[in-house]
Amino acid sequence: MKKEQQQELALFLFMQGITKKDISLKIGVSEKTIGTWSEKFAWKEKRAGNQITRSQLINKTLQEINKLFENSNGNINADALIKLANVIEKLDKQPSVVDFMQTFLKFSDWCISRTQIDNALTTELIKNMTKYQDIFINENFQNN
């Protein structure tokens, strides 16, 4: 198995919550290598991003605001309150059609660049992904 394939499999297993030790045993590299890849490619952040929803983040922020009020003794820290309110405002916004289009374009560019090293990424596959990205945008944003 090539190093790149090992990294992809290791990331997949890491995202499933498998320990670094078990990952290293499954793909045949040292636990230290798994740790290095995890740090280099920000696997913890990716896993957190997959596991924590926007509504959970909003709820956690609301809990922090509640703590501010409970611990204020009538003297609320306005700066902290404003910062937390801004966090909620940013989190509460749904992505726009432009956000999706930019992401899809960046992903398509990435796929095209990977065709040099990944035979599974064919022109036909990329065309089909683009087709379904267009359908997604049309179905989700036709009323906007």
GROMACS .gro file of N, CA and C in nm:
model
  432
    1MET      N    1   0.085  -0.118   0.000
    1MET     CA    2   0.000   0.000   0.000
    1MET      C    3   0.090   0.124   0.000
    2LYS      N    4   0.058   0.219  -0.089
    2LYS     CA    5   0.135   0.343  -0.099
    2LYS      C    6   0.112   0.430   0.025
    3LYS      N    7   0.210   0.516   0.051
    3LYS     CA    8   0.202   0.606   0.167
    3LYS      C    9   0.073   0.688   0.163
    4GLU      N   10   0.039   0.741   0.047
    4GLU     CA   11  -0.082   0.823   0.034
    4GLU      C   12  -0.207   0.741   0.068
    5GLN      N   13  -0.211   0.618   0.025
    5GLN     CA   14  -0.325   0.532   0.056
    5GLN      C   15  -0.330   0.501   0.205
    6GLN      N   16  -0.211   0.479   0.265
    6GLN     CA   17  -0.205   0.456   0.409
    6GLN      C   18  -0.259   0.577   0.485
    7GLN      N   19  -0.221   0.697   0.441
    7GLN     CA   20  -0.268   0.818   0.507
    7GLN      C   21  -0.419   0.832   0.495
    8GLU      N   22  -0.473   0.804   0.377
    8GLU     CA   23  -0.617   0.814   0.358
    8GLU      C   24  -0.692   0.714   0.445
    9LEU      N   25  -0.642   0.591   0.449
    9LEU     CA   26  -0.705   0.489   0.533
    9LEU      C   27  -0.693   0.527   0.681
   10ALA      N   28  -0.575   0.575   0.719
   10ALA     CA   29  -0.555   0.616   0.858
   10ALA      C   30  -0.650   0.729   0.896
   11LEU      N   31  -0.667   0.826   0.808
   11LEU     CA   32  -0.760   0.936   0.836
   11LEU      C   33  -0.902   0.883   0.850
   12PHE      N   34  -0.941   0.794   0.759
   12PHE     CA   35  -1.075   0.735   0.766
   12PHE      C   36  -1.098   0.667   0.901
   13LEU      N   37  -1.001   0.587   0.943
   13LEU     CA   38  -1.013   0.517   1.071
   13LEU      C   39  -1.014   0.615   1.188
   14PHE      N   40  -0.930   0.718   1.180
   14PHE     CA   41  -0.924   0.820   1.285
   14PHE      C   42  -1.060   0.890   1.298
   15MET      N   43  -1.121   0.920   1.185
   15MET     CA   44  -1.251   0.988   1.185
   15MET      C   45  -1.359   0.899   1.247
   16GLN      N   46  -1.337   0.768   1.245
   16GLN     CA   47  -1.432   0.673   1.305
   16GLN      C   48  -1.411   0.657   1.455
   17GLY      N   49  -1.307   0.725   1.508
   17GLY     CA   50  -1.280   0.719   1.651
   17GLY      C   51  -1.185   0.607   1.692
   18ILE      N   52  -1.121   0.544   1.595
   18ILE     CA   53  -1.025   0.439   1.623
   18ILE      C   54  -0.899   0.503   1.684
   19THR      N   55  -0.838   0.437   1.781
   19THR     CA   56  -0.719   0.493   1.846
   19THR      C   57  -0.599   0.489   1.751
   20LYS      N   58  -0.504   0.576   1.778
   20LYS     CA   59  -0.382   0.581   1.696
   20LYS      C   60  -0.308   0.448   1.701
   21LYS      N   61  -0.309   0.386   1.816
   21LYS     CA   62  -0.241   0.257   1.830
   21LYS      C   63  -0.307   0.152   1.740
   22ASP      N   64  -0.438   0.143   1.743
   22ASP     CA   65  -0.509   0.046   1.660
   22ASP      C   66  -0.494   0.077   1.511
   23ILE      N   67  -0.493   0.206   1.477
   23ILE     CA   68  -0.472   0.245   1.337
   23ILE      C   69  -0.334   0.200   1.291
   24SER      N   70  -0.234   0.224   1.375
   24SER     CA   71  -0.098   0.187   1.336
   24SER      C   72  -0.088   0.036   1.314
   25LEU      N   73  -0.155  -0.042   1.395
   25LEU     CA   74  -0.154  -0.188   1.379
   25LEU      C   75  -0.226  -0.231   1.251
   26LYS      N   76  -0.334  -0.164   1.219
   26LYS     CA   77  -0.414  -0.201   1.101
   26LYS      C   78  -0.343  -0.170   0.970
   27ILE      N   79  -0.269  -0.057   0.966
   27ILE     CA   80  -0.209  -0.021   0.837
   27ILE      C   81  -0.059  -0.044   0.830
   28GLY      N   82   0.000  -0.087   0.942
   28GLY     CA   83   0.140  -0.126   0.939
   28GLY      C   84   0.241  -0.014   0.944
   29VAL      N   85   0.208   0.093   1.015
   29VAL     CA   86   0.306   0.201   1.040
   29VAL      C   87   0.310   0.224   1.190
   30SER      N   88   0.411   0.297   1.234
   30SER     CA   89   0.424   0.320   1.378
   30SER      C   90   0.317   0.415   1.430
   31GLU      N   91   0.292   0.404   1.559
   31GLU     CA   92   0.197   0.495   1.624
   31GLU      C   93   0.247   0.639   1.615
   32LYS      N   94   0.381   0.655   1.620
   32LYS     CA   95   0.441   0.788   1.608
   32LYS      C   96   0.410   0.848   1.470
   33THR      N   97   0.414   0.765   1.366
   33THR     CA   98   0.381   0.812   1.231
   33THR      C   99   0.236   0.859   1.225
   34ILE      N  100   0.147   0.783   1.286
   34ILE     CA  101   0.005   0.823   1.290
   34ILE      C  102  -0.008   0.957   1.361
   35GLY      N  103   0.063   0.974   1.472
   35GLY     CA  104   0.061   1.101   1.545
   35GLY      C  105   0.113   1.216   1.461
   36THR      N  106   0.219   1.191   1.386
   36THR     CA  107   0.276   1.294   1.299
   36THR      C  108   0.176   1.334   1.191
   37TRP      N  109   0.115   1.235   1.127
   37TRP     CA  110   0.015   1.264   1.024
   37TRP      C  111  -0.103   1.339   1.084
   38SER      N  112  -0.144   1.298   1.203
   38SER     CA  113  -0.258   1.363   1.270
   38SER      C  114  -0.231   1.511   1.293
   39GLU      N  115  -0.111   1.542   1.339
   39GLU     CA  116  -0.075   1.682   1.363
   39GLU      C  117  -0.058   1.758   1.231
   40LYS      N  118   0.015   1.699   1.138
   40LYS     CA  119   0.046   1.766   1.011
   40LYS      C  120  -0.079   1.799   0.931
   41PHE      N  121  -0.176   1.707   0.932
   41PHE     CA  122  -0.296   1.724   0.849
   41PHE      C  123  -0.420   1.763   0.930
   42ALA      N  124  -0.401   1.802   1.056
   42ALA     CA  125  -0.508   1.854   1.142
   42ALA      C  126  -0.627   1.759   1.152
   43TRP      N  127  -0.599   1.634   1.179
   43TRP     CA  128  -0.706   1.534   1.188
   43TRP      C  129  -0.801   1.560   1.304
   44LYS      N  130  -0.748   1.606   1.418
   44LYS     CA  131  -0.835   1.631   1.533
   44LYS      C  132  -0.939   1.738   1.500
   45GLU      N  133  -0.894   1.841   1.430
   45GLU     CA  134  -0.985   1.948   1.392
   45GLU      C  135  -1.090   1.898   1.294
   46LYS      N  136  -1.048   1.814   1.201
   46LYS     CA  137  -1.143   1.758   1.104
   46LYS      C  138  -1.247   1.672   1.176
   47ARG      N  139  -1.200   1.589   1.269
   47ARG     CA  140  -1.294   1.503   1.342
   47ARG      C  141  -1.390   1.588   1.424
   48ALA      N  142  -1.339   1.691   1.489
   48ALA     CA  143  -1.426   1.778   1.568
   48ALA      C  144  -1.528   1.846   1.478
   49GLY      N  145  -1.484   1.890   1.361
   49GLY     CA  146  -1.575   1.954   1.266
   49GLY      C  147  -1.684   1.860   1.218
   50ASN      N  148  -1.653   1.733   1.210
   50ASN     CA  149  -1.753   1.635   1.168
   50ASN      C  150  -1.848   1.598   1.279
   51GLN      N  151  -1.802   1.607   1.404
   51GLN     CA  152  -1.882   1.558   1.515
   51GLN      C  153  -1.963   1.667   1.585
   52ILE      N  154  -1.925   1.791   1.570
   52ILE     CA  155  -1.995   1.899   1.640
   52ILE      C  156  -2.081   1.974   1.539
   53THR      N  157  -2.208   1.981   1.566
   53THR     CA  158  -2.298   2.049   1.475
   53THR      C  159  -2.304   2.198   1.507
   54ARG      N  160  -2.354   2.273   1.413
   54ARG     CA  161  -2.371   2.416   1.431
   54ARG      C  162  -2.465   2.444   1.549
   55SER      N  163  -2.573   2.368   1.559
   55SER     CA  164  -2.668   2.393   1.669
   55SER      C  165  -2.605   2.361   1.804
   56GLN      N  166  -2.516   2.261   1.810
   56GLN     CA  167  -2.447   2.233   1.935
   56GLN      C  168  -2.356   2.349   1.975
   57LEU      N  169  -2.287   2.406   1.877
   57LEU     CA  170  -2.201   2.521   1.906
   57LEU      C  171  -2.283   2.640   1.954
   58ILE      N  172  -2.397   2.662   1.891
   58ILE     CA  173  -2.485   2.772   1.934
   58ILE      C  174  -2.533   2.748   2.076
   59ASN      N  175  -2.573   2.625   2.106
   59ASN     CA  176  -2.620   2.593   2.241
   59ASN      C  177  -2.509   2.612   2.345
   60LYS      N  178  -2.387   2.571   2.312
   60LYS     CA  179  -2.275   2.591   2.404
   60LYS      C  180  -2.251   2.740   2.428
   61THR      N  181  -2.262   2.819   2.324
   61THR     CA  182  -2.242   2.963   2.336
   61THR      C  183  -2.353   3.025   2.420
   62LEU      N  184  -2.475   2.979   2.400
   62LEU     CA  185  -2.586   3.027   2.483
   62LEU      C  186  -2.565   2.991   2.630
   63GLN      N  187  -2.509   2.875   2.656
   63GLN     CA  188  -2.478   2.836   2.793
   63GLN      C  189  -2.374   2.929   2.855
   64GLU      N  190  -2.277   2.970   2.773
   64GLU     CA  191  -2.175   3.065   2.821
   64GLU      C  192  -2.239   3.200   2.854
   65ILE      N  193  -2.334   3.242   2.770
   65ILE     CA  194  -2.404   3.368   2.798
   65ILE      C  195  -2.482   3.356   2.928
   66ASN      N  196  -2.546   3.242   2.947
   66ASN     CA  197  -2.621   3.219   3.070
   66ASN      C  198  -2.529   3.226   3.192
   67LYS      N  199  -2.409   3.169   3.181
   67LYS     CA  200  -2.312   3.176   3.291
   67LYS      C  201  -2.273   3.321   3.320
   68LEU      N  202  -2.260   3.400   3.213
   68LEU     CA  203  -2.229   3.543   3.233
   68LEU      C  204  -2.335   3.609   3.319
   69PHE      N  205  -2.462   3.581   3.287
   69PHE     CA  206  -2.572   3.642   3.363
   69PHE      C  207  -2.576   3.589   3.506
   70GLU      N  208  -2.556   3.459   3.522
   70GLU     CA  209  -2.562   3.399   3.656
   70GLU      C  210  -2.450   3.450   3.746
   71ASN      N  211  -2.333   3.474   3.689
   71ASN     CA  212  -2.217   3.514   3.768
   71ASN      C  213  -2.192   3.664   3.769
   72SER      N  214  -2.288   3.740   3.717
   72SER     CA  215  -2.264   3.884   3.700
   72SER      C  216  -2.290   3.967   3.824
   73ASN      N  217  -2.371   3.917   3.915
   73ASN     CA  218  -2.412   3.995   4.033
   73ASN      C  219  -2.464   4.133   3.993
   74GLY      N  220  -2.539   4.137   3.885
   74GLY     CA  221  -2.595   4.262   3.837
   74GLY      C  222  -2.500   4.346   3.754
   75ASN      N  223  -2.378   4.300   3.736
   75ASN     CA  224  -2.276   4.372   3.661
   75ASN      C  225  -2.231   4.286   3.542
   76ILE      N  226  -2.299   4.295   3.432
   76ILE     CA  227  -2.269   4.210   3.316
   76ILE      C  228  -2.150   4.266   3.239
   77ASN      N  229  -2.058   4.179   3.204
   77ASN     CA  230  -1.942   4.216   3.122
   77ASN      C  231  -1.991   4.232   2.977
   78ALA      N  232  -2.010   4.356   2.938
   78ALA     CA  233  -2.068   4.386   2.806
   78ALA      C  234  -1.981   4.337   2.692
   79ASP      N  235  -1.850   4.349   2.705
   79ASP     CA  236  -1.760   4.304   2.598
   79ASP      C  237  -1.774   4.154   2.575
   80ALA      N  238  -1.774   4.079   2.684
   80ALA     CA  239  -1.787   3.933   2.672
   80ALA      C  240  -1.922   3.897   2.611
   81LEU      N  241  -2.026   3.967   2.654
   81LEU     CA  242  -2.160   3.941   2.602
   81LEU      C  243  -2.168   3.971   2.452
   82ILE      N  244  -2.110   4.081   2.410
   82ILE     CA  245  -2.110   4.118   2.268
   82ILE      C  246  -2.033   4.015   2.187
   83LYS      N  247  -1.918   3.970   2.237
   83LYS     CA  248  -1.839   3.870   2.165
   83LYS      C  249  -1.917   3.740   2.149
   84LEU      N  250  -1.983   3.696   2.254
   84LEU     CA  251  -2.061   3.572   2.247
   84LEU      C  252  -2.182   3.589   2.154
   85ALA      N  253  -2.245   3.705   2.159
   85ALA     CA  254  -2.358   3.731   2.069
   85ALA      C  255  -2.313   3.729   1.923
   86ASN      N  256  -2.194   3.784   1.897
   86ASN     CA  257  -2.140   3.782   1.761
   86ASN      C  258  -2.111   3.640   1.714
   87VAL      N  259  -2.064   3.556   1.806
   87VAL     CA  260  -2.039   3.416   1.771
   87VAL      C  261  -2.170   3.350   1.729
   88ILE      N  262  -2.275   3.372   1.805
   88ILE     CA  263  -2.405   3.313   1.772
   88ILE      C  264  -2.454   3.364   1.637
   89GLU      N  265  -2.441   3.493   1.614
   89GLU     CA  266  -2.485   3.551   1.487
   89GLU      C  267  -2.412   3.486   1.369
   90LYS      N  268  -2.281   3.468   1.383
   90LYS     CA  269  -2.204   3.407   1.274
   90LYS      C  270  -2.241   3.260   1.256
   91LEU      N  271  -2.260   3.188   1.365
   91LEU     CA  272  -2.294   3.046   1.357
   91LEU      C  273  -2.435   3.024   1.304
   92ASP      N  274  -2.523   3.117   1.335
   92ASP     CA  275  -2.664   3.101   1.299
   92ASP      C  276  -2.690   3.123   1.151
   93LYS      N  277  -2.596   3.184   1.082
   93LYS     CA  278  -2.614   3.209   0.939
   93LYS      C  279  -2.593   3.080   0.861
   94GLN      N  280  -2.683   3.054   0.769
   94GLN     CA  281  -2.671   2.938   0.683
   94GLN      C  282  -2.582   2.973   0.565
   95PRO      N  283  -2.510   2.875   0.512
   95PRO     CA  284  -2.425   2.905   0.396
   95PRO      C  285  -2.510   2.949   0.276
   96SER      N  286  -2.454   3.037   0.199
   96SER     CA  287  -2.525   3.090   0.083
   96SER      C  288  -2.489   3.010  -0.040
   97VAL      N  289  -2.559   3.037  -0.148
   97VAL     CA  290  -2.530   2.971  -0.274
   97VAL      C  291  -2.386   3.002  -0.316
   98VAL      N  292  -2.339   3.121  -0.289
   98VAL     CA  293  -2.202   3.158  -0.323
   98VAL      C  294  -2.102   3.074  -0.243
   99ASP      N  295  -2.132   3.050  -0.116
   99ASP     CA  296  -2.045   2.965  -0.034
   99ASP      C  297  -2.032   2.826  -0.095
  100PHE      N  298  -2.145   2.770  -0.134
  100PHE     CA  299  -2.143   2.636  -0.195
  100PHE      C  300  -2.069   2.638  -0.328
  101MET      N  301  -2.096   2.738  -0.408
  101MET     CA  302  -2.030   2.744  -0.539
  101MET      C  303  -1.879   2.755  -0.524
  102GLN      N  304  -1.834   2.838  -0.432
  102GLN     CA  305  -1.690   2.853  -0.410
  102GLN      C  306  -1.629   2.721  -0.362
  103THR      N  307  -1.699   2.653  -0.273
  103THR     CA  308  -1.650   2.525  -0.223
  103THR      C  309  -1.645   2.422  -0.334
  104PHE      N  310  -1.751   2.414  -0.414
  104PHE     CA  311  -1.755   2.317  -0.524
  104PHE      C  312  -1.646   2.346  -0.627
  105LEU      N  313  -1.624   2.474  -0.657
  105LEU     CA  314  -1.518   2.510  -0.753
  105LEU      C  315  -1.381   2.472  -0.700
  106LYS      N  316  -1.358   2.500  -0.573
  106LYS     CA  317  -1.230   2.465  -0.512
  106LYS      C  318  -1.211   2.313  -0.512
  107PHE      N  319  -1.318   2.241  -0.481
  107PHE     CA  320  -1.312   2.095  -0.481
  107PHE      C  321  -1.285   2.042  -0.622
  108SER      N  322  -1.350   2.098  -0.721
  108SER     CA  323  -1.328   2.056  -0.860
  108SER      C  324  -1.184   2.081  -0.902
  109ASP      N  325  -1.130   2.197  -0.867
  109ASP     CA  326  -0.990   2.228  -0.898
  109ASP      C  327  -0.897   2.127  -0.831
  110TRP      N  328  -0.929   2.093  -0.707
  110TRP     CA  329  -0.849   1.996  -0.635
  110TRP      C  330  -0.855   1.860  -0.704
  111CYS      N  331  -0.974   1.818  -0.744
  111CYS     CA  332  -0.990   1.690  -0.814
  111CYS      C  333  -0.909   1.689  -0.943
  112ILE      N  334  -0.917   1.796  -1.019
  112ILE     CA  335  -0.843   1.805  -1.145
  112ILE      C  336  -0.693   1.793  -1.120
  113SER      N  337  -0.645   1.860  -1.016
  113SER     CA  338  -0.501   1.853  -0.986
  113SER      C  339  -0.461   1.712  -0.943
  114ARG      N  340  -0.553   1.639  -0.882
  114ARG     CA  341  -0.523   1.503  -0.834
  114ARG      C  342  -0.529   1.399  -0.945
  115THR      N  343  -0.581   1.434  -1.061
  115THR     CA  344  -0.588   1.335  -1.168
  115THR      C  345  -0.449   1.288  -1.209
  116GLN      N  346  -0.348   1.368  -1.181
  116GLN     CA  347  -0.210   1.331  -1.214
  116GLN      C  348  -0.161   1.214  -1.129
  117ILE      N  349  -0.216   1.199  -1.008
  117ILE     CA  350  -0.168   1.095  -0.917
  117ILE      C  351  -0.275   0.994  -0.879
  118ASP      N  352  -0.398   1.017  -0.920
  118ASP     CA  353  -0.508   0.928  -0.882
  118ASP      C  354  -0.587   0.888  -1.006
  119ASN      N  355  -0.567   0.766  -1.050
  119ASN     CA  356  -0.633   0.718  -1.172
  119ASN      C  357  -0.784   0.705  -1.159
  120ALA      N  358  -0.834   0.699  -1.037
  120ALA     CA  359  -0.978   0.687  -1.016
  120ALA      C  360  -1.050   0.818  -1.048
  121LEU      N  361  -0.978   0.930  -1.046
  121LEU     CA  362  -1.038   1.060  -1.077
  121LEU      C  363  -1.028   1.083  -1.228
  122THR      N  364  -1.131   1.039  -1.296
  122THR     CA  365  -1.134   1.055  -1.441
  122THR      C  366  -1.210   1.182  -1.478
  123THR      N  367  -1.191   1.223  -1.602
  123THR     CA  368  -1.264   1.341  -1.652
  123THR      C  369  -1.414   1.316  -1.643
  124GLU      N  370  -1.455   1.194  -1.676
  124GLU     CA  371  -1.598   1.159  -1.670
  124GLU      C  372  -1.652   1.170  -1.527
  125LEU      N  373  -1.576   1.122  -1.429
  125LEU     CA  374  -1.618   1.132  -1.290
  125LEU      C  375  -1.632   1.277  -1.247
  126ILE      N  376  -1.535   1.359  -1.283
  126ILE     CA  377  -1.538   1.501  -1.245
  126ILE      C  378  -1.658   1.570  -1.310
  127LYS      N  379  -1.686   1.536  -1.437
  127LYS     CA  380  -1.804   1.593  -1.504
  127LYS      C  381  -1.932   1.554  -1.431
  128ASN      N  382  -1.941   1.427  -1.389
  128ASN     CA  383  -2.060   1.382  -1.317
  128ASN      C  384  -2.073   1.449  -1.181
  129MET      N  385  -1.962   1.466  -1.111
  129MET     CA  386  -1.967   1.537  -0.982
  129MET      C  387  -2.015   1.680  -1.003
  130THR      N  388  -1.963   1.745  -1.106
  130THR     CA  389  -2.003   1.882  -1.136
  130THR      C  390  -2.153   1.888  -1.168
  131LYS      N  391  -2.200   1.791  -1.242
  131LYS     CA  392  -2.344   1.784  -1.275
  131LYS      C  393  -2.428   1.777  -1.147
  132TYR      N  394  -2.387   1.690  -1.054
  132TYR     CA  395  -2.464   1.676  -0.930
  132TYR      C  396  -2.447   1.795  -0.837
  133GLN      N  397  -2.335   1.862  -0.843
  133GLN     CA  398  -2.318   1.985  -0.767
  133GLN      C  399  -2.415   2.091  -0.818
  134ASP      N  400  -2.428   2.099  -0.951
  134ASP     CA  401  -2.523   2.194  -1.011
  134ASP      C  402  -2.666   2.162  -0.971
  135ILE      N  403  -2.700   2.034  -0.972
  135ILE     CA  404  -2.835   1.992  -0.930
  135ILE      C  405  -2.859   2.030  -0.785
  136PHE      N  406  -2.759   2.005  -0.700
  136PHE     CA  407  -2.770   2.039  -0.558
  136PHE      C  408  -2.799   2.187  -0.540
  137ILE      N  409  -2.721   2.270  -0.609
  137ILE     CA  410  -2.740   2.415  -0.598
  137ILE      C  411  -2.879   2.455  -0.647
  138ASN      N  412  -2.921   2.401  -0.759
  138ASN     CA  413  -3.052   2.436  -0.813
  138ASN      C  414  -3.165   2.392  -0.721
  139GLU      N  415  -3.155   2.273  -0.664
  139GLU     CA  416  -3.261   2.224  -0.575
  139GLU      C  417  -3.266   2.299  -0.443
  140ASN      N  418  -3.151   2.341  -0.393
  140ASN     CA  419  -3.147   2.403  -0.261
  140ASN      C  420  -3.158   2.555  -0.262
  141PHE      N  421  -3.138   2.617  -0.377
  141PHE     CA  422  -3.138   2.763  -0.380
  141PHE      C  423  -3.228   2.821  -0.487
  142GLN      N  424  -3.317   2.743  -0.542
  142GLN     CA  425  -3.403   2.794  -0.649
  142GLN      C  426  -3.504   2.896  -0.599
  143ASN      N  427  -3.534   2.895  -0.471
  143ASN     CA  428  -3.632   2.990  -0.415
  143ASN      C  429  -3.567   3.117  -0.361
  144ASN      N  430  -3.435   3.126  -0.367
  144ASN     CA  431  -3.366   3.243  -0.312
  144ASN      C  432  -3.351   3.352  -0.414
   0.00000   0.00000   0.00000
